[in-house]
Short mmCIF file of C-alpha atoms in Angstrom, two decimals:
data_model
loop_
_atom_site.label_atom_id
_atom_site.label_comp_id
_atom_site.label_asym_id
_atom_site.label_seq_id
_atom_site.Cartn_x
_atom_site.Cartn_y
_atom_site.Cartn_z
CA UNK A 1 -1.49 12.01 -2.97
CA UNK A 2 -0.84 12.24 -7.16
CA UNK A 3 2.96 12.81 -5.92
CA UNK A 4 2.99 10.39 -3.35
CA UNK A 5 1.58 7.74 -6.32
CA UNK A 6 3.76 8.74 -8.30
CA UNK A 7 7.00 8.11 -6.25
CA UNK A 8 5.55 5.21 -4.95
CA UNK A 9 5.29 3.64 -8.57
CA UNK A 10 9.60 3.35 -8.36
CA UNK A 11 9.76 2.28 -5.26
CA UNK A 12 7.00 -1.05 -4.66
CA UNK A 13 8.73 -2.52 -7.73
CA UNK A 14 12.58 -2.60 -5.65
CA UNK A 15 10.04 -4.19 -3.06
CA UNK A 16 9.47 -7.04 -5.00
CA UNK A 17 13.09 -8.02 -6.14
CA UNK A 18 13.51 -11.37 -4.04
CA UNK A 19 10.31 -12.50 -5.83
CA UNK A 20 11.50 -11.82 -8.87
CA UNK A 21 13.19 -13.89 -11.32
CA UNK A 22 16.68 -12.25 -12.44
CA UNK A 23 16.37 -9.53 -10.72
CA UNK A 24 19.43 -7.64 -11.46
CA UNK A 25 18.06 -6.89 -15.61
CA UNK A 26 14.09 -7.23 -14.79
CA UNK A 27 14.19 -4.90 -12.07
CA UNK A 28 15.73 -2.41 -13.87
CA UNK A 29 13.36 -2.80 -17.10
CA UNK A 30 10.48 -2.46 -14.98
CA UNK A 31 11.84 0.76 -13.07
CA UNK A 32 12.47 2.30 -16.79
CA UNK A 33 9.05 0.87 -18.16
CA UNK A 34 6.98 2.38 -15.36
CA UNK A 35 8.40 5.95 -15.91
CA UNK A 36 7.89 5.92 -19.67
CA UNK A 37 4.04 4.25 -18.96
CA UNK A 38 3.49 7.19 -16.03
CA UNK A 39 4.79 9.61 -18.27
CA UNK A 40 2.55 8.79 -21.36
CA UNK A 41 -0.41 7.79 -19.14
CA UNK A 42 -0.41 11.05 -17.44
CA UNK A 43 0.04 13.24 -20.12
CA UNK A 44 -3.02 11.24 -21.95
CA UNK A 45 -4.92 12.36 -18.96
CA UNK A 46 -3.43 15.86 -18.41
CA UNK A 47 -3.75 17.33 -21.17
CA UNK A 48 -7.28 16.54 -22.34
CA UNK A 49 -8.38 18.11 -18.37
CA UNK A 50 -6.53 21.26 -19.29
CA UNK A 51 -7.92 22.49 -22.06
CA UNK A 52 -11.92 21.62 -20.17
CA UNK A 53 -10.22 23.36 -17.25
CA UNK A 54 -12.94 25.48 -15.43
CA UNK A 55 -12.93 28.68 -13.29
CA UNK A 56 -9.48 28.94 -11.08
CA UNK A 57 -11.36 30.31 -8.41
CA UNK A 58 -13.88 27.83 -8.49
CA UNK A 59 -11.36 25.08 -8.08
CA UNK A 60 -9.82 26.18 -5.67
CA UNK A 61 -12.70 26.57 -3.22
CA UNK A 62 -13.45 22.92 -3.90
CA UNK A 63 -9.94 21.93 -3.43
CA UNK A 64 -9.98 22.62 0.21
CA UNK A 65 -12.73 20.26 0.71
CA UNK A 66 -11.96 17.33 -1.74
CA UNK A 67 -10.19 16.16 -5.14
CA UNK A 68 -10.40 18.81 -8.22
CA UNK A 69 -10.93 16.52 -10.77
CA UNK A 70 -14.20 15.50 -10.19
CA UNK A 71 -15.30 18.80 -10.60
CA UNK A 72 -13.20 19.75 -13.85
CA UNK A 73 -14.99 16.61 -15.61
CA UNK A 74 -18.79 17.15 -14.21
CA UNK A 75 -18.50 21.10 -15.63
CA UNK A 76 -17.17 19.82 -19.05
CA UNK A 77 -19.38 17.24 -19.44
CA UNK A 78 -22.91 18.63 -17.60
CA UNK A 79 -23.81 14.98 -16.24
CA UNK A 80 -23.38 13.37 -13.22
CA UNK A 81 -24.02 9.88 -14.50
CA UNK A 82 -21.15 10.65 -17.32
CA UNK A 83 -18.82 11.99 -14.85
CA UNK A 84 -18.69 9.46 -12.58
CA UNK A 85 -18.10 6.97 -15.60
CA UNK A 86 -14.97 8.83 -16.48
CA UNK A 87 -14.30 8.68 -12.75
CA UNK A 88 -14.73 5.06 -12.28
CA UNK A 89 -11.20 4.18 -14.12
CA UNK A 90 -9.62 6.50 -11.62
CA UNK A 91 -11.14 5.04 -8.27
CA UNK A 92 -10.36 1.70 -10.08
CA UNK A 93 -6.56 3.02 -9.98
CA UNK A 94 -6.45 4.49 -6.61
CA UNK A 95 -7.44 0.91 -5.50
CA UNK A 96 -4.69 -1.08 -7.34
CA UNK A 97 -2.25 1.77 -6.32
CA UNK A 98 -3.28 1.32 -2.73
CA UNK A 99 -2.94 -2.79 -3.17
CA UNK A 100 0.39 -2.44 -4.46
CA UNK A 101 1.48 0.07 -1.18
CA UNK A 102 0.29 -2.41 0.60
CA UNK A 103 1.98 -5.04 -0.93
CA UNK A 104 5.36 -3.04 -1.28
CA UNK A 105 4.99 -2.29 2.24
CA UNK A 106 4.37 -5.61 3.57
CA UNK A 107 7.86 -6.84 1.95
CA UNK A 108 10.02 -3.77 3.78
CA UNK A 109 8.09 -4.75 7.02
CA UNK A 110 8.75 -8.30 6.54
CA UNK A 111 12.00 -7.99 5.21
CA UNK A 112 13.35 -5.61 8.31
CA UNK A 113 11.16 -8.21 11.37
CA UNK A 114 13.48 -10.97 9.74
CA UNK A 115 16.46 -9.31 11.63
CA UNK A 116 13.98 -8.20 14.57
CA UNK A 117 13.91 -4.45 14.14
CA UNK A 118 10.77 -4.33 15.27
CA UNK A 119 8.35 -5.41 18.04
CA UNK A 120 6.97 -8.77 17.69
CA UNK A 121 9.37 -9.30 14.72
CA UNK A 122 8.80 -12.58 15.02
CA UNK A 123 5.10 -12.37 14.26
CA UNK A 124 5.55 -10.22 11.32
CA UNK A 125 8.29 -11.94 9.47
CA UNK A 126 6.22 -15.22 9.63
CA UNK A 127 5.45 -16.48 6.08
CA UNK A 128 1.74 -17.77 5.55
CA UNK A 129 2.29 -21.56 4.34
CA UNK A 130 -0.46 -21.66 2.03
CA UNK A 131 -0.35 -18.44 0.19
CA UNK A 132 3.26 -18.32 0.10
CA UNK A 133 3.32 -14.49 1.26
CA UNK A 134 4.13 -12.38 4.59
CA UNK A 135 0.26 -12.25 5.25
CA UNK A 136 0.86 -11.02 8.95
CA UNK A 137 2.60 -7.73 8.02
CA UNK A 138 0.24 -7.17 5.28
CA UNK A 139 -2.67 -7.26 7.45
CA UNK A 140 -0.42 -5.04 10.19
CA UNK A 141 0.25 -2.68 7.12
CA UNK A 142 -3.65 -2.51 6.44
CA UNK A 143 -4.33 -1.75 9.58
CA UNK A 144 -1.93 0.95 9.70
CA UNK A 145 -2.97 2.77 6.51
CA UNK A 146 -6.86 2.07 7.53
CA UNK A 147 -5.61 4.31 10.93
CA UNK A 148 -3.63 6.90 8.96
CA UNK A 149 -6.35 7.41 6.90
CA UNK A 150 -8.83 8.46 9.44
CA UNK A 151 -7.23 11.71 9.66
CA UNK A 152 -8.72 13.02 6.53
CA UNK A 153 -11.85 13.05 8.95
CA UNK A 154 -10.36 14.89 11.61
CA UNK A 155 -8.98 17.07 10.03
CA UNK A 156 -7.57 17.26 6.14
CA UNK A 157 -4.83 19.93 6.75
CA UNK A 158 -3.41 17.37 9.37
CA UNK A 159 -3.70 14.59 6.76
CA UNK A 160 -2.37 16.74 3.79
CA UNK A 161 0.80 17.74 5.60
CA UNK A 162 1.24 13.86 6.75
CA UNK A 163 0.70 12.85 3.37
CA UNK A 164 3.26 15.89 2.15
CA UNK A 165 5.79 14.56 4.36
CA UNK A 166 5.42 11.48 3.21
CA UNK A 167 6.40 12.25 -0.44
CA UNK A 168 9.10 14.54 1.16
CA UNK A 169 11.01 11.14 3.17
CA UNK A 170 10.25 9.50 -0.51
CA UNK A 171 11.77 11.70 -2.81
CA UNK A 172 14.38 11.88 -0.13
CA UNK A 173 14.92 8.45 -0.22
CA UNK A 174 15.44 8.68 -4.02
CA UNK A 175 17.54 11.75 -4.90
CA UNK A 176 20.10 10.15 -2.18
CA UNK A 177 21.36 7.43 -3.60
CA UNK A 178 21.02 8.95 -7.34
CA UNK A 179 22.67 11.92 -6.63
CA UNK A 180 25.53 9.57 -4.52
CA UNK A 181 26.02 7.17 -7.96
CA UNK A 182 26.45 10.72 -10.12
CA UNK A 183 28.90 11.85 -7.79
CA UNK A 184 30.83 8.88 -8.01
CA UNK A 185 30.87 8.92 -11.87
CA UNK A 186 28.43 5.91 -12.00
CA UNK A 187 31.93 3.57 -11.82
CA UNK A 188 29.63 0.85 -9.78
CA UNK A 189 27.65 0.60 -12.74
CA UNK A 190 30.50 -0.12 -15.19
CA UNK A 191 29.69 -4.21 -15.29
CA UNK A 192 25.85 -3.93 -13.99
CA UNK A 193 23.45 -6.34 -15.85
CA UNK A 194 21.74 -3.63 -17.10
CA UNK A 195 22.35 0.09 -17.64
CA UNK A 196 21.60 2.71 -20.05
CA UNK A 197 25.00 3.54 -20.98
CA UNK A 198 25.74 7.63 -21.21
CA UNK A 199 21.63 8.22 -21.10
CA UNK A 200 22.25 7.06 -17.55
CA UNK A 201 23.91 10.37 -16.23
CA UNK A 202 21.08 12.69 -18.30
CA UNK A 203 18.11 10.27 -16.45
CA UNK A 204 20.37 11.11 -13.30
CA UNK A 205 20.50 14.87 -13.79
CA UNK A 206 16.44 14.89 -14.67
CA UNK A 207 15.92 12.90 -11.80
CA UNK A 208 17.57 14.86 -8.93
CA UNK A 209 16.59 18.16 -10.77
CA UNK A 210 12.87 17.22 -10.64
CA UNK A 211 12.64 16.17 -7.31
CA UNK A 212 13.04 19.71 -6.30
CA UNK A 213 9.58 20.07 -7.75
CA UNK A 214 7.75 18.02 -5.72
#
């Protein structure tokens, strides 16, 4: 799931660009901005949970049951109570990561049941009048990931390979279009709003090489 967050990050913010004023140069920034944040922010956390890194072996027996983590920080720290404190910011993400899927998702569905791509697109697409927002398909979204999520009980190597193919179609979805633009020499980009001049083809290289890795 840290991959699927991770690619996730890039893609809610394109979500959001008919809500967003000048889209064309704060899109951008944003996409940039997140990567540098993600990039800091997990090496702030990374590195510190190496070096209290426990027994291999140990891990990995817990790891086909539920998340390391918790039990890299409870044998560093010898307290329960502590632990979960130095959990607590991390549940606090998963749940403002999982609002902004939602969110993200909401938009594609909404955006999409305005042409009626889907079944009862007329349903979906409809905009709440008081909260100014496609509350239908956010609440059909819900649903959905409540569902999807239910697998982890049934069984967790059905919901890890889901959840694997999942960041799979993402990354995908990603390298495509990047790899297309360096192909093309980047000419579309030549009077974009915003672009990072020649550190555009190096972020393009990075990118597609990376994706590899996930």
């Amino acid at each position: 799931m840290h991959a699927g967050y991770a690619t996730s990050s890039t893609g809610m913010i394109l979500s959001m660009c008919e809500e967003v004023r000048q889209p064309s140069t704060q899109v951008p920034k944003a996409m940039v901005a997140t990567a540098c944040i993600n990039t800091v922010a997990g090496l702030l956390f990374l590195i510190p949970l190496v070096f209290v890194l426990s027994d291999i072996q140990t891990l990995l027996a817990t790891s086909s049951l539920a998340q390391p983590t918790p039990t890299i920080i409870k044998s560093a720290v010898g307290s329960s109570a502590a632990s979960f404190a130095l959990l607590l910011p991390l549940v606090i993400l998963g749940i403002i990561c999982g609002v902004g899927c939602t969110t993200a998702s909401s938009r594609c569905t909404w955006a999409i049941c305005r042409d009626g791509t889907l079944p009862g697109s007329k349903w979906w697409s409809q905009i709440h009048t008081g909260l100014q927002v496609p509350l239908n398909a956010m609440m059909f979204l819900m649903v959905v990931e409540l569902l999807l999520g239910l697998l982890y009980f049934g069984s967790n190597a059905a919901f890890s390979a889901f959840s694997g193919v999942g960041v799979i179609c993402l990354t995908c979805a990603y390298a495509t279009p990047v790899t297309t633009s360096l192909m093309n020499g980047r000419k579309h980009l030549e009077k974009a709003s915003f672009s990072l001049g020649k550190w555009g083809y190096a972020c393009n290289v990075v990118t597609i090489g990376e994706f590899p890795q996930k």
